[in-house]
PDB file of C-alpha atoms and ligand atoms in Angstrom:
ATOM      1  CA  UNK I   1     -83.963 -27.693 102.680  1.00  0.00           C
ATOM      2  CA  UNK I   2     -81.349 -29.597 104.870  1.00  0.00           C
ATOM      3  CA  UNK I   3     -81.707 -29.456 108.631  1.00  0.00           C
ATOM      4  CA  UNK I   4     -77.709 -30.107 109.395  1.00  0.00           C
ATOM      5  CA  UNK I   5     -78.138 -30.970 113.281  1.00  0.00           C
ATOM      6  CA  UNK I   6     -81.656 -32.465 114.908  1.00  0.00           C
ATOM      7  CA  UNK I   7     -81.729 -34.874 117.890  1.00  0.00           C
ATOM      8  CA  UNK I   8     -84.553 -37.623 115.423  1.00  0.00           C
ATOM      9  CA  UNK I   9     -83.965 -40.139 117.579  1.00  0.00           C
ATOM     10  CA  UNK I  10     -84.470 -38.596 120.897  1.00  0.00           C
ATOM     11  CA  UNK I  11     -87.089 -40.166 123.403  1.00  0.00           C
ATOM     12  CA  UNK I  12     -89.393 -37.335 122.493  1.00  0.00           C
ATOM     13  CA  UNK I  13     -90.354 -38.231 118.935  1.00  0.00           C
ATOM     14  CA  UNK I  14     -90.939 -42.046 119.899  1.00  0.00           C
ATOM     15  CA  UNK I  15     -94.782 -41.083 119.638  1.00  0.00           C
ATOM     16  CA  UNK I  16     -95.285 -39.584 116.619  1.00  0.00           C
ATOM     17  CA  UNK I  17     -91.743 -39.868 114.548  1.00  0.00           C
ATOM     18  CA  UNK I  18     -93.704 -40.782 111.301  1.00  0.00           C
ATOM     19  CA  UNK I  19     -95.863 -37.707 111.451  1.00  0.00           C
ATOM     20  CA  UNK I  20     -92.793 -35.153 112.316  1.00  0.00           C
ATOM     21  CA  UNK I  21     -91.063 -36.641 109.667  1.00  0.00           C
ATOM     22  CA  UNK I  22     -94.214 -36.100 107.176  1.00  0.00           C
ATOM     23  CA  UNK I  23     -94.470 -32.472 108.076  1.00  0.00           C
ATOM     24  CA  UNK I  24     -90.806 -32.355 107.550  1.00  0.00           C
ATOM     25  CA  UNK I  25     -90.948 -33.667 104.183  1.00  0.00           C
ATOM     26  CA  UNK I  26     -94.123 -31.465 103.480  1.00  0.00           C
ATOM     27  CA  UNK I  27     -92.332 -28.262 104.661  1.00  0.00           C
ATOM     28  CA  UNK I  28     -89.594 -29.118 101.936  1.00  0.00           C
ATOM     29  CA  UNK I  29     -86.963 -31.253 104.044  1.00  0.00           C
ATOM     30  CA  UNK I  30     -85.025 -33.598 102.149  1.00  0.00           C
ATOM     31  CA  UNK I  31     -82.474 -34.129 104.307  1.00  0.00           C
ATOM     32  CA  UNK I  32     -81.665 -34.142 108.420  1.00  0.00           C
ATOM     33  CA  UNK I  33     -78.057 -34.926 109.735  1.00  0.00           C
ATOM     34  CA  UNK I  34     -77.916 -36.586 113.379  1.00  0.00           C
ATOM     35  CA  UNK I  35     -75.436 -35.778 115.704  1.00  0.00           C
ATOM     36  CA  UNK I  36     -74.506 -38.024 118.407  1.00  0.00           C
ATOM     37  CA  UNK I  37     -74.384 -37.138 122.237  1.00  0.00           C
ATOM     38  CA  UNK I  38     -73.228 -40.729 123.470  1.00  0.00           C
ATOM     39  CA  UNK I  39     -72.278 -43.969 122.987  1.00  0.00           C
ATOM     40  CA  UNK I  40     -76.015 -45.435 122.291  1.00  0.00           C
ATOM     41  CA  UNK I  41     -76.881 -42.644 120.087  1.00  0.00           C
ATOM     42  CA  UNK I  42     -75.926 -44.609 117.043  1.00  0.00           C
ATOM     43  CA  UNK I  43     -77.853 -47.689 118.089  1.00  0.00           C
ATOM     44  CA  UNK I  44     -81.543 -45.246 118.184  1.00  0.00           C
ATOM     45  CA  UNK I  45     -80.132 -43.894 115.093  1.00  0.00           C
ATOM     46  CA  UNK I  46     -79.645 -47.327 113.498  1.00  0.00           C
ATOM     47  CA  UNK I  47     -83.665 -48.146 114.705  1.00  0.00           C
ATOM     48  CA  UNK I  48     -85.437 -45.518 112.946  1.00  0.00           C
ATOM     49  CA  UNK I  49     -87.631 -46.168 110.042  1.00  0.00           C
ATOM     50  CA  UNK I  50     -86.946 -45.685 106.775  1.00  0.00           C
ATOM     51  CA  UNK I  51     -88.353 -42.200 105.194  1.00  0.00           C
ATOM     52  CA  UNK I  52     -88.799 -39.997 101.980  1.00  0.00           C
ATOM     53  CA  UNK I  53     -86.206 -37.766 103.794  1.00  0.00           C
ATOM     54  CA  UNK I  54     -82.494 -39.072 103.797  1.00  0.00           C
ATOM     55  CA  UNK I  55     -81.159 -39.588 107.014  1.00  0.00           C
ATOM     56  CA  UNK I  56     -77.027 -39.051 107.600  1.00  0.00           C
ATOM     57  CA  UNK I  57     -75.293 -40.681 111.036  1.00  0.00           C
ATOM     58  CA  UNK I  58     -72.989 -38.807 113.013  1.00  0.00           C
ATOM     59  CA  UNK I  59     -70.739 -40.429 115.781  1.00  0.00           C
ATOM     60  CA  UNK I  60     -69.291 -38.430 119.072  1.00  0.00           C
ATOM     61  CA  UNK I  61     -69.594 -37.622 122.745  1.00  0.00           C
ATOM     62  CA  UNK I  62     -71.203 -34.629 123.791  1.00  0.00           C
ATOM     63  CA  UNK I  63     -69.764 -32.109 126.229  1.00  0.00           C
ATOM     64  CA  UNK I  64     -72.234 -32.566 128.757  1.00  0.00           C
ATOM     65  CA  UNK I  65     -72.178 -36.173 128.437  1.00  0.00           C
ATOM     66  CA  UNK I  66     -68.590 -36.098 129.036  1.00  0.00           C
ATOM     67  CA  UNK I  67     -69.452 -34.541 132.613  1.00  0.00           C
ATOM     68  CA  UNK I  68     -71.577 -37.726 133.231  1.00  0.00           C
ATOM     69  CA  UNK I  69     -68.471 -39.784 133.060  1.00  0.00           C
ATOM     70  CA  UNK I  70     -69.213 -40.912 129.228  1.00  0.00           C
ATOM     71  CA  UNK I  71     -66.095 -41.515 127.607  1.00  0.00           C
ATOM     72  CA  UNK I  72     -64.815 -42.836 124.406  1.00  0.00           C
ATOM     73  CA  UNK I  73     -60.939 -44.035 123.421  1.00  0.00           C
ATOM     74  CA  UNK I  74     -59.988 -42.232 120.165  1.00  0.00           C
ATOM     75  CA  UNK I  75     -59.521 -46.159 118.728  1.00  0.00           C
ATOM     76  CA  UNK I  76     -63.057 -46.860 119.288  1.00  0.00           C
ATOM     77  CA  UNK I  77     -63.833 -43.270 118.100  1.00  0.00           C
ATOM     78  CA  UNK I  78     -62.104 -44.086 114.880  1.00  0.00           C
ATOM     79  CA  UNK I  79     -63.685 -46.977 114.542  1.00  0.00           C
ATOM     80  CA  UNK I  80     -66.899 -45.759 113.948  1.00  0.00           C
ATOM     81  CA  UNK I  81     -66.032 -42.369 112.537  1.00  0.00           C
ATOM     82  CA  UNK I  82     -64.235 -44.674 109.485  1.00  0.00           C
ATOM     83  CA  UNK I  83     -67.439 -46.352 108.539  1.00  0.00           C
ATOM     84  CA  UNK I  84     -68.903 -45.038 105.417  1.00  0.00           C
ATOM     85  CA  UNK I  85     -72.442 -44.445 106.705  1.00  0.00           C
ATOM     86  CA  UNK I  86     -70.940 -42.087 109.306  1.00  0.00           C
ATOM     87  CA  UNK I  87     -70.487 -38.823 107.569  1.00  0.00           C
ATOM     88  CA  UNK I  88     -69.496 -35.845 110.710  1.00  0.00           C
ATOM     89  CA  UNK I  89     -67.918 -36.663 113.967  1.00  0.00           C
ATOM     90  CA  UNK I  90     -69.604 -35.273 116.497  1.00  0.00           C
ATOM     91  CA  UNK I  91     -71.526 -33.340 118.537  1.00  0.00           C
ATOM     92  CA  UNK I  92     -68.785 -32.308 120.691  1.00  0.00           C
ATOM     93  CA  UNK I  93     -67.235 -28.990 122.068  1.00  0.00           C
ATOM     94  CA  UNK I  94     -67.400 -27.430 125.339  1.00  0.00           C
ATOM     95  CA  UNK I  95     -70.198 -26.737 127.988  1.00  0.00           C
ATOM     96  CA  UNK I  96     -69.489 -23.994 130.206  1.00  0.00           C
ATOM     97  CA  UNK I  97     -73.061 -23.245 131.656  1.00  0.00           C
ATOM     98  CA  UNK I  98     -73.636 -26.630 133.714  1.00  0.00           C
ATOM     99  CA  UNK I  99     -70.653 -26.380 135.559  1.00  0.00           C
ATOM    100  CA  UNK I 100     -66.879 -25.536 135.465  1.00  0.00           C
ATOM    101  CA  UNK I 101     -65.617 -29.355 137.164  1.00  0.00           C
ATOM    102  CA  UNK I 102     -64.856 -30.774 133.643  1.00  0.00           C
ATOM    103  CA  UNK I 103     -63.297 -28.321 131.712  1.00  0.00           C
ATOM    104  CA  UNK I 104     -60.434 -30.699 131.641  1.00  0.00           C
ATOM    105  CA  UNK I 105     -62.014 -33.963 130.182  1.00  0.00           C
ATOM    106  CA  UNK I 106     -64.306 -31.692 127.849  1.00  0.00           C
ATOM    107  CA  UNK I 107     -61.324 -30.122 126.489  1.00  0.00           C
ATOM    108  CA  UNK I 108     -59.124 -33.508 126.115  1.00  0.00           C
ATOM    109  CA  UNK I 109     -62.877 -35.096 124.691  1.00  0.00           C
ATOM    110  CA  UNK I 110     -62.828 -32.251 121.711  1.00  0.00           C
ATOM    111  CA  UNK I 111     -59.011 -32.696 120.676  1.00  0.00           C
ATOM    112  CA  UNK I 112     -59.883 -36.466 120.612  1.00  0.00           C
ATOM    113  CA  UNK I 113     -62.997 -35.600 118.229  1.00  0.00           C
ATOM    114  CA  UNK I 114     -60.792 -33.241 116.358  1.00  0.00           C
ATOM    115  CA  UNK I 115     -57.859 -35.438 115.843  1.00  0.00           C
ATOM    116  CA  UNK I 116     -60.339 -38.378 114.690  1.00  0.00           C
ATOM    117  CA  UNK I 117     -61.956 -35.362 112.173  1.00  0.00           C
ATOM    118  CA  UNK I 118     -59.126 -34.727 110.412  1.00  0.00           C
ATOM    119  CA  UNK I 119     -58.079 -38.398 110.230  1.00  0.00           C
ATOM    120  CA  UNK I 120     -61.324 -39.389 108.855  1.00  0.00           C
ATOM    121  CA  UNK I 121     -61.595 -35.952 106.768  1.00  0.00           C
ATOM    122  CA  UNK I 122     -65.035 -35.641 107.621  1.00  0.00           C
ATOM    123  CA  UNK I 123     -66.628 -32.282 109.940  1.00  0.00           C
ATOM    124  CA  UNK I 124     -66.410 -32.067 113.314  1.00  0.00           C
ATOM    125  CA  UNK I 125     -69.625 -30.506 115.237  1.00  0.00           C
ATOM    126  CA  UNK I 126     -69.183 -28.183 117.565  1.00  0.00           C
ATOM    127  CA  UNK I 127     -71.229 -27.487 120.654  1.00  0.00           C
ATOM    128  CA  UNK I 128     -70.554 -24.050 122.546  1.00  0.00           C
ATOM    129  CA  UNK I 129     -72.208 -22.822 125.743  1.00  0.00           C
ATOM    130  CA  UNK I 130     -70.398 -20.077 127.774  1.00  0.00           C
ATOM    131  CA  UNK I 131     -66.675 -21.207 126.252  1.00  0.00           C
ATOM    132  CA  UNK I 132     -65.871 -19.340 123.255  1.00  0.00           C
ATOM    133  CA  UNK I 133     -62.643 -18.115 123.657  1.00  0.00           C
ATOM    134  CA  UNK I 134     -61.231 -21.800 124.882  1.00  0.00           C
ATOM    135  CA  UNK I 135     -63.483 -23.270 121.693  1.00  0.00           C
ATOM    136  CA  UNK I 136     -62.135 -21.600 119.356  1.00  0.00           C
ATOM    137  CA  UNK I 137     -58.023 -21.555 120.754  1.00  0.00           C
ATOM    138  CA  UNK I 138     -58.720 -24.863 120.621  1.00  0.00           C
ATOM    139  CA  UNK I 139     -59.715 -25.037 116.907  1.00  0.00           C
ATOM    140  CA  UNK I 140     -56.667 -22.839 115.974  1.00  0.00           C
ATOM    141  CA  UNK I 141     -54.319 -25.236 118.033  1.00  0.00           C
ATOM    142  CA  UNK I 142     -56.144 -28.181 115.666  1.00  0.00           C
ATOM    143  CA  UNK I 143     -56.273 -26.686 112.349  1.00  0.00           C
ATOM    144  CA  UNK I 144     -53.163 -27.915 110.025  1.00  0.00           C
ATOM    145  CA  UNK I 145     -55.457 -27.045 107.118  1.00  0.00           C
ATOM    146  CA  UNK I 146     -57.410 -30.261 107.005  1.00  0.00           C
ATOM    147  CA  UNK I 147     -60.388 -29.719 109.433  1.00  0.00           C
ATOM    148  CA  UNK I 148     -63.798 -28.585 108.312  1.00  0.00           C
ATOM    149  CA  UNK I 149     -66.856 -27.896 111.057  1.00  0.00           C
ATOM    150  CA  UNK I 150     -69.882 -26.672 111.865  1.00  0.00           C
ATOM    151  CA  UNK I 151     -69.754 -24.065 115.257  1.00  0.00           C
ATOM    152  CA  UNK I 152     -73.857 -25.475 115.603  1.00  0.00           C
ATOM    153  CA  UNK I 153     -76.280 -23.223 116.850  1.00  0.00           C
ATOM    154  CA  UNK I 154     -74.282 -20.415 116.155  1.00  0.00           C
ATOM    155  CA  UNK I 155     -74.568 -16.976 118.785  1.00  0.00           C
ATOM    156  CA  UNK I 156     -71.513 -15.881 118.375  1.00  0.00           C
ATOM    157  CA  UNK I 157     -70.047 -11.614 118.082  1.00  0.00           C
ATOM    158  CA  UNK I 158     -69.146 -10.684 114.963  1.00  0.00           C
ATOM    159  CA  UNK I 159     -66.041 -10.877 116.010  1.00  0.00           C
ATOM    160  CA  UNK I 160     -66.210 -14.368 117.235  1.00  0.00           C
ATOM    161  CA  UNK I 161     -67.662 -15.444 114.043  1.00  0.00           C
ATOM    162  CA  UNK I 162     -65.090 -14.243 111.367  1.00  0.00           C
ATOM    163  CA  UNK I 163     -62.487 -15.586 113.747  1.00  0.00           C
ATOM    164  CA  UNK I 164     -64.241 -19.505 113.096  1.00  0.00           C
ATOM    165  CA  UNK I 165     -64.561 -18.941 109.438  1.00  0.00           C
ATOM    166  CA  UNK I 166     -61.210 -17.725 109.484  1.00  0.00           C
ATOM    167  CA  UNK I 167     -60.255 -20.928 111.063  1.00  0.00           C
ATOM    168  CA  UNK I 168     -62.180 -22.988 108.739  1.00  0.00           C
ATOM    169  CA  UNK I 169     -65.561 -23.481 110.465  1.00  0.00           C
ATOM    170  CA  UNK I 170     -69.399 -23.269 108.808  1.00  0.00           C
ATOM    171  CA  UNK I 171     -71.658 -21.442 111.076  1.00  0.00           C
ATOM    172  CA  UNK I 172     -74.625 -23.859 111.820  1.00  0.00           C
ATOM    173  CA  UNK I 173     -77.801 -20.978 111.849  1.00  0.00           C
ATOM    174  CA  UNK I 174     -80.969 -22.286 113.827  1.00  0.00           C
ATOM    175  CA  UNK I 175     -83.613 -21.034 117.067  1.00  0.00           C
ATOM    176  CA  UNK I 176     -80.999 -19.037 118.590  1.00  0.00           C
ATOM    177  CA  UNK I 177     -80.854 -17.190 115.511  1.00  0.00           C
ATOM    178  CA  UNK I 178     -84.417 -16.412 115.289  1.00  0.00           C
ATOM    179  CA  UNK I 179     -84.976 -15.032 118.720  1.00  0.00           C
ATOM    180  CA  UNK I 180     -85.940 -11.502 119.449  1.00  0.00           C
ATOM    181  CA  UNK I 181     -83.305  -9.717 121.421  1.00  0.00           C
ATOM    182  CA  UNK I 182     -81.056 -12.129 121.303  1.00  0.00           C
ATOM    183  CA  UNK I 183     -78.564 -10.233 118.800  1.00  0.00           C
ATOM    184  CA  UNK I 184     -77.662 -13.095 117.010  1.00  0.00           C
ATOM    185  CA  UNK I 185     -79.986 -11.969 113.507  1.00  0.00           C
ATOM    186  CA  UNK I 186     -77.848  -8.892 112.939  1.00  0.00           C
ATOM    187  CA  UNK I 187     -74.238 -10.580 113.704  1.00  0.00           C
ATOM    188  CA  UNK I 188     -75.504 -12.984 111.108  1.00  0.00           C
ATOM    189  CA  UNK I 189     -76.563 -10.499 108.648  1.00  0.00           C
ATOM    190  CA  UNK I 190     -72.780  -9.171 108.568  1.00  0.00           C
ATOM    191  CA  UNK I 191     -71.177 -12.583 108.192  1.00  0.00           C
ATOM    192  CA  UNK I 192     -71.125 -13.982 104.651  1.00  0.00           C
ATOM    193  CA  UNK I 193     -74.302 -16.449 103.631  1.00  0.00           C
ATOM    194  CA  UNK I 194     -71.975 -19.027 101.944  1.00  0.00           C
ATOM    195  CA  UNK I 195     -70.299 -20.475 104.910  1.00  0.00           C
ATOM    196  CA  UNK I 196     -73.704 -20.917 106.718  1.00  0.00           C
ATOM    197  CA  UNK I 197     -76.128 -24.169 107.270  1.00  0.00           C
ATOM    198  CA  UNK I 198     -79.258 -24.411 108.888  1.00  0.00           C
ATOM    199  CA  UNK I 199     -80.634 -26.644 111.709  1.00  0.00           C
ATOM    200  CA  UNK I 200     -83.144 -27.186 113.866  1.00  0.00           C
ATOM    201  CA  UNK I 201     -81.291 -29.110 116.915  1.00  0.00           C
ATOM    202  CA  UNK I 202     -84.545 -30.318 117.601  1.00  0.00           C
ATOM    203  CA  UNK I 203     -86.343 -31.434 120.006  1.00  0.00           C
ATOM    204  CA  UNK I 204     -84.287 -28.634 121.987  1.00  0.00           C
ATOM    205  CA  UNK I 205     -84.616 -24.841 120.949  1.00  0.00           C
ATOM    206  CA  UNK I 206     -87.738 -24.305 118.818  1.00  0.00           C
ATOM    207  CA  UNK I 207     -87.426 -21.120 116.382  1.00  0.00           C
ATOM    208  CA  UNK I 208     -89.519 -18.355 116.840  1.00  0.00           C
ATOM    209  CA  UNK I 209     -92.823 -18.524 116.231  1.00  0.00           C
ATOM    210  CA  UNK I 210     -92.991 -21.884 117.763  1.00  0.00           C
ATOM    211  CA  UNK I 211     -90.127 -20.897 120.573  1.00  0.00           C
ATOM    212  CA  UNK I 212     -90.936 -22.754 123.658  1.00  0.00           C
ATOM    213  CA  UNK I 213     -92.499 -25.861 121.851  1.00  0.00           C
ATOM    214  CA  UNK I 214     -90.911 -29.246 121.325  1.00  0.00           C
ATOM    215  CA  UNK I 215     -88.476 -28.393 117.991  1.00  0.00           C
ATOM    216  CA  UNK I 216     -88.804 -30.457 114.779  1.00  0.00           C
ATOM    217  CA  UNK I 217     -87.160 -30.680 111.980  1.00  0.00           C
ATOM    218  CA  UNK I 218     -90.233 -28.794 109.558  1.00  0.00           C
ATOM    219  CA  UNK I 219     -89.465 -25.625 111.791  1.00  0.00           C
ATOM    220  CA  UNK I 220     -86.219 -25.168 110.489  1.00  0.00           C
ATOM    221  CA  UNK I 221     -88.171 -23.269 107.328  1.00  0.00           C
ATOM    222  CA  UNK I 222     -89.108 -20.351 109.948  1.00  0.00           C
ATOM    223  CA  UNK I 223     -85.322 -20.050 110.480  1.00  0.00           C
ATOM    224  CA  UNK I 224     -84.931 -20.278 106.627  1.00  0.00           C
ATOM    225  CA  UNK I 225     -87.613 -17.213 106.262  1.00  0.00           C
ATOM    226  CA  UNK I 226     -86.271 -15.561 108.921  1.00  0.00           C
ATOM    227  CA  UNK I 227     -82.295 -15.725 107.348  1.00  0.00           C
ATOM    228  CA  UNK I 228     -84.053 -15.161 103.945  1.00  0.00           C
ATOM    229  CA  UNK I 229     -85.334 -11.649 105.550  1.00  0.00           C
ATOM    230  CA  UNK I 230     -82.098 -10.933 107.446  1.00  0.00           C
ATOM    231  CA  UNK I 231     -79.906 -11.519 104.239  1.00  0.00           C
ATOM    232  CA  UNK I 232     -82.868  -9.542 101.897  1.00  0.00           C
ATOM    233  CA  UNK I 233     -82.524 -12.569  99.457  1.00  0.00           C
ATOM    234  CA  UNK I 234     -85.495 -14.823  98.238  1.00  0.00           C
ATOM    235  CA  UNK I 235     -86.300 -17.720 100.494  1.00  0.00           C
ATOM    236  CA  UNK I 236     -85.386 -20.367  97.068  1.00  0.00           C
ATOM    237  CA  UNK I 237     -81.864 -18.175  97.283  1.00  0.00           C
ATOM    238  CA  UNK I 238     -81.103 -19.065 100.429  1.00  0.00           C
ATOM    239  CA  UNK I 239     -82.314 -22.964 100.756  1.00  0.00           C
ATOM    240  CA  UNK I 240     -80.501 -23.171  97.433  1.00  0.00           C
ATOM    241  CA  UNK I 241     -76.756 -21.575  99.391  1.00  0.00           C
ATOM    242  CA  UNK I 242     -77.637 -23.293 102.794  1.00  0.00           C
ATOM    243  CA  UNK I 243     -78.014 -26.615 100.968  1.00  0.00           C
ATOM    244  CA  UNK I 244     -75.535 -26.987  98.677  1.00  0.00           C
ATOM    245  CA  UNK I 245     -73.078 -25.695 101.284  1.00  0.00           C
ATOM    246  CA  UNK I 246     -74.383 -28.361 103.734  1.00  0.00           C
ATOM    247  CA  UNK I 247     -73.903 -31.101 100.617  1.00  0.00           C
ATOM    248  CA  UNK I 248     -70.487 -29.687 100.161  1.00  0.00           C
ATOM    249  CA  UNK I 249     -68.913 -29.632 103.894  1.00  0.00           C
ATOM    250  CA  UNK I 250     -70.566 -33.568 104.250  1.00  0.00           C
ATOM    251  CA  UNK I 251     -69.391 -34.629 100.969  1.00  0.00           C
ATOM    252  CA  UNK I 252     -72.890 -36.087 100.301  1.00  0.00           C
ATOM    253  CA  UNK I 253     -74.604 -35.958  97.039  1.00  0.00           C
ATOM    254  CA  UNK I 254     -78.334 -35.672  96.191  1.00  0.00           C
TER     255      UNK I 254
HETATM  256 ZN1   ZN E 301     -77.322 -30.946 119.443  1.00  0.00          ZN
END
């Protein structure tokens, strides 16, 4: 089971990393993808201990970071994005919920992070809180047929969903997903199972039934039952799609 998008070296695993990476590798997690949300994300990233799970290095500036004055030239962006241990660009994307004052730099911040994508020809991962419509205009304003992505912690409308595959994207499945009354379990169940990936984003957004908790990456087999149920397809079916899609779109092999 791959858990495409979790926050390992956040402040709130510095106590007990080595155990939440056990139970990780005990629920069946081989291997967790970290995106980035600023410039010293790569340093944590670079400290954390070796583990029976493979760990994969993603480099970007995240939306909200952006609105904290973060910035990054698309030279030095490149820079790291080239290196071979860097495998997605990212997260970026658009925040909508915080405020509306950055729309601007958030916007020029993604087309950086999407030009540096396709240069690279590695994913881009996209963050998207209350800005859709601008997302995804964006995407189709990017896409000359080279750029692959994940819209992460995807709670999207139908609609909104087989416009992103249209344009490319993977649909990154995790909490969200799993929430009661949130709608997002039966958008999923009409979009198609091979362009999806599963995450945790942990320590943010804990699936149901450990919603509310601190998020790690061994929950991200609840949202594997939960899609497993949703699709009515074994559980082995579905870590079998969900992985080898996530190998695929990362151009990592086991
Ligand atoms: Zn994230």
């Amino acid at each position: 089971m791959i858990d495409t998008h979790c926050h390992l070296y956040s402040d709130q695993f510095d106590d007990d990393l080595q155990e939440v990476l056990h139970r990780a590798h005990n629920a069946g997690v081989t291997h967790i993808f970290m995106p980035a949300i600023d410039l010293d994300s790569l340093d944590r990233m670079e400290q954390l201990p070796s583990s029976e799970i493979l760990l994969y290095k993603m480099a970007g500036i995240h939306p909200t970071s952006v609105n904290e004055g973060i910035r990054t030239t698309e030279e030095k962006l490149l820079d790291w994005c080239r290196r071979e241990d860097i495998v997605g660009v990212g997260e970026t994307g658009l925040d909508y919920y915080w405020s509306d004052d950055h729309k601007k730099e958030q916007q020029q911040s993604l087309r950086v992070h999407c030009r540096v994508a396709r240069e690279v020809g590695k994913p881009v991962i996209l963050h998207n809180r209350n800005s859709t419509a601008d997302l995804l205009d964006i995407i189709e304003e990017q896409q000359d047929g080279s750029l692959s992505g994940i819209w992460h912690c995807f709670n999207g409308s139908v609609e909104e969903g087989t416009r992103a595959l249209d344009l490319g994207l993977h649909l990154g499945i995790g909490g969200i997903f799993t929430f009661k009354n949130a709608g997002v379990d039966t958008t999923v169940a009409k979009l198609p199972l091979d362009r999806m990936v599963l995450e945790t984003d942990a320590p943010y957004l804990a699936p149901a039934p450990k919603r509310g908790q601190r998020n790690e990456p061994a929950f991200v087999r609840f949202t594997a039952r939960r899609l497993a149920e949703v699709k009515n397809q074994p559980l082995e079916a579905i870590v079998e799609s969900t992985t080898q899609t996530a190998l695929q779109l990362f151009s990592v092999s086991e």
